[in-house]
């Protein structure tokens, strides 16, 4: 059976460049320019494709390389807006841009709930995940006014509670009474050398791992939900069995051909482009 997460990926050919128009961004290390919300990026072409997509970091837009809409863009254009874009139907523009962040979060929720279905957890958790996924999918198919009115925060709280229970069940065999879950949830691990830290089955949910050294680390059954992996060095690390890992997290990290990732994901293009210039471990 096809993993439903394979459908939760951006298809720019069926979108209208929404992520290049709707959000605002300020000149910073991530973006070379200021761009107000609702204004097209200067690099957005008339065919709604990025004119510098193959050289974003070099042109000062690394923030774009780590963004992933989980397929929300084409859902807003093709389903919510009936196949119409903001160029040909400017009266829809404001609504489309308002709905995009809601849809993205709904699709991210679907991504994580689909993962629960693959985990060795009790049937009751599978059933609960399926029910929440059905509810999430129904909201994603709703008209724009209903999407904007939906209590997304409450829904996410229910989902995150379920993910926490599923995570605890899966990680339990890897923990002991002396180190219950090895919880580093939300911990500040910026720049830390974690190569010799046992992380199998650890709870790193929401942890700050910016610039952390995870080279060669085994992250099997490690909960990475919401962990900040910007510039984390995961070269040679085993992420294949990590829990709740997403494409944007991988894109934000520094990996190589030896980094193992979940089967539903792939090595980011930035890793492949940097592979020839990456030196040995620092």
PDB file of C-alpha atoms in Angstrom, residues 15-23 72-74 76-77 86 96-97 100:
ATOM      1  CA  UNK A  15       0.343  25.706  -7.435  1.00  0.00           C
ATOM      2  CA  UNK A  16       0.559  29.427  -8.249  1.00  0.00           C
ATOM      3  CA  UNK A  17       3.692  30.402  -6.374  1.00  0.00           C
ATOM      4  CA  UNK A  18       1.679  31.072  -3.211  1.00  0.00           C
ATOM      5  CA  UNK A  19       4.674  30.706  -0.892  1.00  0.00           C
ATOM      6  CA  UNK A  20       6.509  33.307  -3.002  1.00  0.00           C
ATOM      7  CA  UNK A  21       3.708  35.836  -2.665  1.00  0.00           C
ATOM      8  CA  UNK A  22       1.636  35.385   0.484  1.00  0.00           C
ATOM      9  CA  UNK A  23       4.200  35.405   3.333  1.00  0.00           C
ATOM     10  CA  UNK A  72      -0.707  22.767   0.833  1.00  0.00           C
ATOM     11  CA  UNK A  73      -0.068  25.112  -2.092  1.00  0.00           C
ATOM     12  CA  UNK A  74      -1.642  22.927  -4.751  1.00  0.00           C
ATOM     13  CA  UNK A  76      -5.358  25.716  -1.949  1.00  0.00           C
ATOM     14  CA  UNK A  77      -5.180  26.383  -5.689  1.00  0.00           C
ATOM     15  CA  UNK A  86      -4.181  34.844  -7.802  1.00  0.00           C
ATOM     16  CA  UNK A  96      -5.753  32.231  -0.754  1.00  0.00           C
ATOM     17  CA  UNK A  97      -2.882  33.827   1.123  1.00  0.00           C
ATOM     18  CA  UNK A 100      -2.201  28.850   2.946  1.00  0.00           C
TER      19      UNK A 100
END
